[in-house]
Coordinates of C-alpha atoms in Angstrom, one line a residue:
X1 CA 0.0 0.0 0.0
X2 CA 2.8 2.6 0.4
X3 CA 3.8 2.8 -2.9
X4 CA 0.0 4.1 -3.2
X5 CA 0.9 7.3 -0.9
X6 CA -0.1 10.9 -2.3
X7 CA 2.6 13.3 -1.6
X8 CA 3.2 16.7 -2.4
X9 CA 7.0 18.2 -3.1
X10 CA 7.8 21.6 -3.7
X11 CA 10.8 23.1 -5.1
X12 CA 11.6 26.8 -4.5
X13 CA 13.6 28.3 -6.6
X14 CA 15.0 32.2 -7.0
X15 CA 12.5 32.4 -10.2
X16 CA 10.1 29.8 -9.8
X17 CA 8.3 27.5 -7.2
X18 CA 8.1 23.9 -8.6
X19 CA 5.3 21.9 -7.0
X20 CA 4.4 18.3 -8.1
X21 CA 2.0 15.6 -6.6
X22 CA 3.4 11.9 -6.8
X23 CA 0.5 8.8 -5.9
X24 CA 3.0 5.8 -5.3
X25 CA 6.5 7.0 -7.7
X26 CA 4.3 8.4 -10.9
X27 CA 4.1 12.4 -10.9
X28 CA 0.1 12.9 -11.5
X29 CA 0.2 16.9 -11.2
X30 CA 2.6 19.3 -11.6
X31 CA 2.3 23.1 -11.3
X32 CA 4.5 26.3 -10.8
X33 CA 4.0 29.6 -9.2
X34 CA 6.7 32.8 -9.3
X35 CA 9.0 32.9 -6.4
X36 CA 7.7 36.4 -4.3
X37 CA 9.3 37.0 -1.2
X38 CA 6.8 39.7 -0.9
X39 CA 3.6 37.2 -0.5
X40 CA 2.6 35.8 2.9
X41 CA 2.1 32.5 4.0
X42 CA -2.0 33.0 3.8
X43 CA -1.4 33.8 -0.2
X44 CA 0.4 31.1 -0.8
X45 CA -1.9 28.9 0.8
X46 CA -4.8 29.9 -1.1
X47 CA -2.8 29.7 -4.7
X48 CA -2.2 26.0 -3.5
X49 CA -5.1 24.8 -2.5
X50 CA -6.7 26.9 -5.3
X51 CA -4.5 24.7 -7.4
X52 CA -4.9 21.3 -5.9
X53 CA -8.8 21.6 -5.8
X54 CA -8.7 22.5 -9.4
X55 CA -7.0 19.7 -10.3
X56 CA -9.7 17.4 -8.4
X57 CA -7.5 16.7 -5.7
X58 CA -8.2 16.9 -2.1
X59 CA -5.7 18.6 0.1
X60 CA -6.6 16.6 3.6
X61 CA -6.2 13.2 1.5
X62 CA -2.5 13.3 0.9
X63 CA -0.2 11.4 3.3
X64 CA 2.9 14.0 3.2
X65 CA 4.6 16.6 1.6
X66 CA 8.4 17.6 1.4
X67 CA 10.0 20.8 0.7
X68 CA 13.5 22.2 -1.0
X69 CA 14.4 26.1 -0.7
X70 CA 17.2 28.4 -1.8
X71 CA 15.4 31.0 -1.3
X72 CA 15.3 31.6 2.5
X73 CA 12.9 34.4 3.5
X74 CA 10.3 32.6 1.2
X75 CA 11.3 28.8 3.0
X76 CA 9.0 29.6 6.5
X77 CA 6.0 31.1 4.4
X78 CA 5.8 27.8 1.9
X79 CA 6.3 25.7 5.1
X80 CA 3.2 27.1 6.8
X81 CA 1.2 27.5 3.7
X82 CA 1.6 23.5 3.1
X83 CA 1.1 22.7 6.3
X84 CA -1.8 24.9 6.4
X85 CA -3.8 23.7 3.3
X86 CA -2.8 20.0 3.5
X87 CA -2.7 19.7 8.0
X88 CA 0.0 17.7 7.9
X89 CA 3.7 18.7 8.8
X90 CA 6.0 19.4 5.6
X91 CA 9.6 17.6 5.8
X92 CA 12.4 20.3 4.9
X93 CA 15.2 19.6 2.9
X94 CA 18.3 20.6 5.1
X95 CA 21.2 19.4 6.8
X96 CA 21.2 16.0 9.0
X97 CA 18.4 14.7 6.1
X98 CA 19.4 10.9 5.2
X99 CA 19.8 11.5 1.3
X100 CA 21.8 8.3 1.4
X101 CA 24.6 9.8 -0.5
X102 CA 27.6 11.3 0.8
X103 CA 28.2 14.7 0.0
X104 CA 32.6 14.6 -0.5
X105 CA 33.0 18.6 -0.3
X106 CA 34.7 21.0 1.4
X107 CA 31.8 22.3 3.5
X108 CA 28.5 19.9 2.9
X109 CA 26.3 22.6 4.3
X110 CA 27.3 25.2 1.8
X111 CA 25.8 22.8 -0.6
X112 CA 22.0 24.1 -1.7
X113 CA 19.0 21.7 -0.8
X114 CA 18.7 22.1 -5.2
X115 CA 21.6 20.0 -5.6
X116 CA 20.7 17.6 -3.0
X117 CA 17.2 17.2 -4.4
X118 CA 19.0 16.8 -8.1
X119 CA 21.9 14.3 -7.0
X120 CA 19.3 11.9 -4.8
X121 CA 16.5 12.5 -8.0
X122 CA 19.6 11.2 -10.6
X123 CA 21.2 8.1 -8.4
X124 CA 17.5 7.1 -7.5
X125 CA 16.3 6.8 -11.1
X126 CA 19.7 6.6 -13.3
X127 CA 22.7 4.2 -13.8
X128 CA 25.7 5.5 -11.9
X129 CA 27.7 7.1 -12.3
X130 CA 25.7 10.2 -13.3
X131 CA 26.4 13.8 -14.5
X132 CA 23.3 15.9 -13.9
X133 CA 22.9 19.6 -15.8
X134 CA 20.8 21.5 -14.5
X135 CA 19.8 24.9 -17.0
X136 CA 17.8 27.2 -14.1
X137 CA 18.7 30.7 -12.6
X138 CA 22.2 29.5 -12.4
X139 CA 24.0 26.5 -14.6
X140 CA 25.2 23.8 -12.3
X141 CA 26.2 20.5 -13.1
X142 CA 27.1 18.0 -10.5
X143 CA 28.5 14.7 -10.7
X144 CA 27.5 11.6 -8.8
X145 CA 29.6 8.5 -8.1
X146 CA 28.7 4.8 -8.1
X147 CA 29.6 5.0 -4.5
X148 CA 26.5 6.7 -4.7
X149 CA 28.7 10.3 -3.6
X150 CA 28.2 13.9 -4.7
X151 CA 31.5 13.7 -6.2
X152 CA 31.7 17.5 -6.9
X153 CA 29.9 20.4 -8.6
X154 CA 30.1 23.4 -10.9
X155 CA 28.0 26.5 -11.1
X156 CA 28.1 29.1 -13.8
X157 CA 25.7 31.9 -14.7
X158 CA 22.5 31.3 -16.2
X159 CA 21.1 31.8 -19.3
X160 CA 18.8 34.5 -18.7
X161 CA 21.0 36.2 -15.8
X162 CA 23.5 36.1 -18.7
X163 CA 21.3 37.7 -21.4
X164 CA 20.4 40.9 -18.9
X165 CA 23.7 41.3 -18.2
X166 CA 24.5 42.1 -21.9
X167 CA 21.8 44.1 -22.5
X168 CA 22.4 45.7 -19.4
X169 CA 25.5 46.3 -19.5
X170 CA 26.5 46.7 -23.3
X171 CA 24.5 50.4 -24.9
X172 CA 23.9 48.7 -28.0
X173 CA 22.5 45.4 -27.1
X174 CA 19.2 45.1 -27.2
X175 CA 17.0 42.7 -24.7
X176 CA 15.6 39.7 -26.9
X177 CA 13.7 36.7 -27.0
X178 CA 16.1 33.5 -27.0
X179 CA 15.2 31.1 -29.6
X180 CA 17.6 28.0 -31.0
X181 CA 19.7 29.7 -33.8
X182 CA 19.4 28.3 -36.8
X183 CA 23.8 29.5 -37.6
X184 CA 26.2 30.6 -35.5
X185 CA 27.3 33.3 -38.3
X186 CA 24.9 35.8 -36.9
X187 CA 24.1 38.3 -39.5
X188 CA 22.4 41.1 -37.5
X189 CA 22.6 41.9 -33.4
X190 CA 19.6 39.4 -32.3
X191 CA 21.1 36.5 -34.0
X192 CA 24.8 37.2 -33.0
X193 CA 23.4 37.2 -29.4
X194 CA 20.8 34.1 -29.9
X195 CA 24.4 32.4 -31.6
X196 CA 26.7 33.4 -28.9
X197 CA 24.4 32.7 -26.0
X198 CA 23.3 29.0 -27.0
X199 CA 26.0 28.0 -28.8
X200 CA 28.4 29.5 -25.5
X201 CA 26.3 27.6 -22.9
X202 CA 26.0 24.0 -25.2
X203 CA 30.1 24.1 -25.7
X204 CA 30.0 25.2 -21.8
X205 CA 28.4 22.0 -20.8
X206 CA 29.9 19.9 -23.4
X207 CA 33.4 21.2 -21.9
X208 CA 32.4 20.6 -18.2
X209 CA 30.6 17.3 -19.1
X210 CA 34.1 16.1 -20.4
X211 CA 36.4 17.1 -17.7
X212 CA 33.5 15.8 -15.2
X213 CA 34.0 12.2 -17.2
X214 CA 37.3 12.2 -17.2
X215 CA 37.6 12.8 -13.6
X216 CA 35.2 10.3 -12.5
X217 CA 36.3 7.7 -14.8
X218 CA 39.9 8.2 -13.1
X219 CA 38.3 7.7 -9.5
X220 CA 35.9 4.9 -10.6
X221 CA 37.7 2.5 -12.6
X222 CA 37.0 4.1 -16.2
X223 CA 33.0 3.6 -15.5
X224 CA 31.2 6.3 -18.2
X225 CA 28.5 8.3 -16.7
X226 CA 25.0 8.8 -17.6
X227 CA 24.1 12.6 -18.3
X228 CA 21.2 13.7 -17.6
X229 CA 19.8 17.4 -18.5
X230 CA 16.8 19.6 -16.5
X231 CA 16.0 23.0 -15.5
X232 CA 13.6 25.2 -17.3
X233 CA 15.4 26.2 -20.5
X234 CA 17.5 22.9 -21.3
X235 CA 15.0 22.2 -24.2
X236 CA 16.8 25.5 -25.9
X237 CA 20.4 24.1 -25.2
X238 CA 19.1 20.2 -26.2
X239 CA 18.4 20.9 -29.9
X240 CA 22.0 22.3 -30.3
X241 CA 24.4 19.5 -28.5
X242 CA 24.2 15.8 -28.0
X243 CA 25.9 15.5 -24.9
X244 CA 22.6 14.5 -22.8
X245 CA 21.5 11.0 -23.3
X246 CA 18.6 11.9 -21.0
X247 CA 16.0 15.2 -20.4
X248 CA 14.3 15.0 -17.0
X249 CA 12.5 18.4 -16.5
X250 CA 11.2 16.9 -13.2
X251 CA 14.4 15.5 -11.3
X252 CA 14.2 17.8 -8.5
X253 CA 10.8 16.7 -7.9
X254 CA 11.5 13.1 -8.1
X255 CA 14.8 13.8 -5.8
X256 CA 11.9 15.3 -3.3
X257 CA 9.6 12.5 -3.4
X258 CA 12.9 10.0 -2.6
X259 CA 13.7 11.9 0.2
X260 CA 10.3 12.1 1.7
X261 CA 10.2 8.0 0.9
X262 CA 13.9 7.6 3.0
X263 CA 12.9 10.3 6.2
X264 CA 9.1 10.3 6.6
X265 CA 7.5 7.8 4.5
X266 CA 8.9 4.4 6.0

């Protein structure tokens, strides 16, 4: 009967609030709302429940709920807002959690409860080891050993933070629309940047891809790793590289369901 359990997870990111209900290990709902900082805890809870009930669910029938932040001011507010609409206590992802992988950095608590949620999400449902990129606010990619162990991490500017930043920064550039460019010989200013931009961050994770293989094949007796692709613009990067043997838009949520299944849900 457990595998039966409803469960809510939410993901809070700096942009976006990710919020998926699982019944057993298959995502049934999915939704997202904008990160604000500036809502309270009662506004939040009626967007969720305003969301649950229009999906035909019933908040009081789920069996849990489990929660990732990087955003801290907005953490407390989601936490009472769940635990509001659903009367149940929500499970935060933080340190001292069993994730049942070893996190072999410097400092494991400067690692984001994001990175935790993707790491558990790609050794619970991939072949280690595994590579995860992750195409959000910022670019990360983290690696995963067979061990299982969060081998190590990268993080590099995001997509769109990158795009302002020329725009803001460079008179001439204008703000635009990113779209898959169909060259990289750019022939007027918004296909130089579409060019530059997607072309830059698929050669950026192809190049980190390769030293992250290399490395891990050099601790782990040669083993390839599986790489997996998410975040909210990795379709734009996909249609340009063929580093990713696998597009999981949904890993963090999966990661969050896995973790509620290891800490609450025995």
């Amino acid at each position: 009967m457990g595998e039966q359990r409803q469960i809510l997870a939410v993901d809070c990111g700096n942009t976006q609030i990710k919020l998926g209900v699982f019944r057993g290990t298959e995502l049934t709902a999915n939704f997202r709302l904008a990160t604000d900082p500036h809502k309270t805890s009662d506004e939040y809870a009626i967007l969720l429940r305003s969301l649950l009930t229009d999906e035909g669910l019933a908040p009081r029938k789920f069996d849990g709920a489990v929660l990732a932040s990087v955003v801290p001011p907005v953490q407390p507010l989601l936490v009472r807002a769940v635990s509001k609409v659903l009367g149940r206590p929500c499970l935060e992802v933080a340190a001292g959690l069993d994730t049942g992988i070893r996190v072999r950095v410097d400092n494991p608590d400067e690692v984001g409860a994001d990175l935790i949620c993707l790491a558990v999400g790609a050794a619970g449902r991939y072949p280690l080891p595994v590579i995860v990129c992750s195409f959000g606010t910022a670019t990360a990619l983290l690696a995963v050993s067979a061990a299982p162990e969060l081998a190590g991490v990268a993080i590099a500017p995001g997509i769109l933070s990158a795009v302002g930043s020329l725009s803001s920064n460079a008179a001439k550039l204008p703000q635009i629309d990113l779209a898959t460019p169909q060259t990289a010989l750019g022939r007027n200013t918004i296909e130089a940047m579409r060019a530059g931009v997607v072309f830059g961050f698929a050669g950026l994770a192809e190049r980190l891809v390769g030293e992250m293989s290399r490395e891990l094949a050099q601790a782990g007796g040669g083993a390839v790793p599986t790489v997996v692709a998410t975040g909210g613009l990795l379709n734009l990067i996909a249609k340009v590289t063929s580093v990713f043997q696998h597009y999981d838009p949904f890993l963090s949520l999966h990661g969050l369901r896995l973790l509620w299944e290891r800490n609450a849900g025995r």
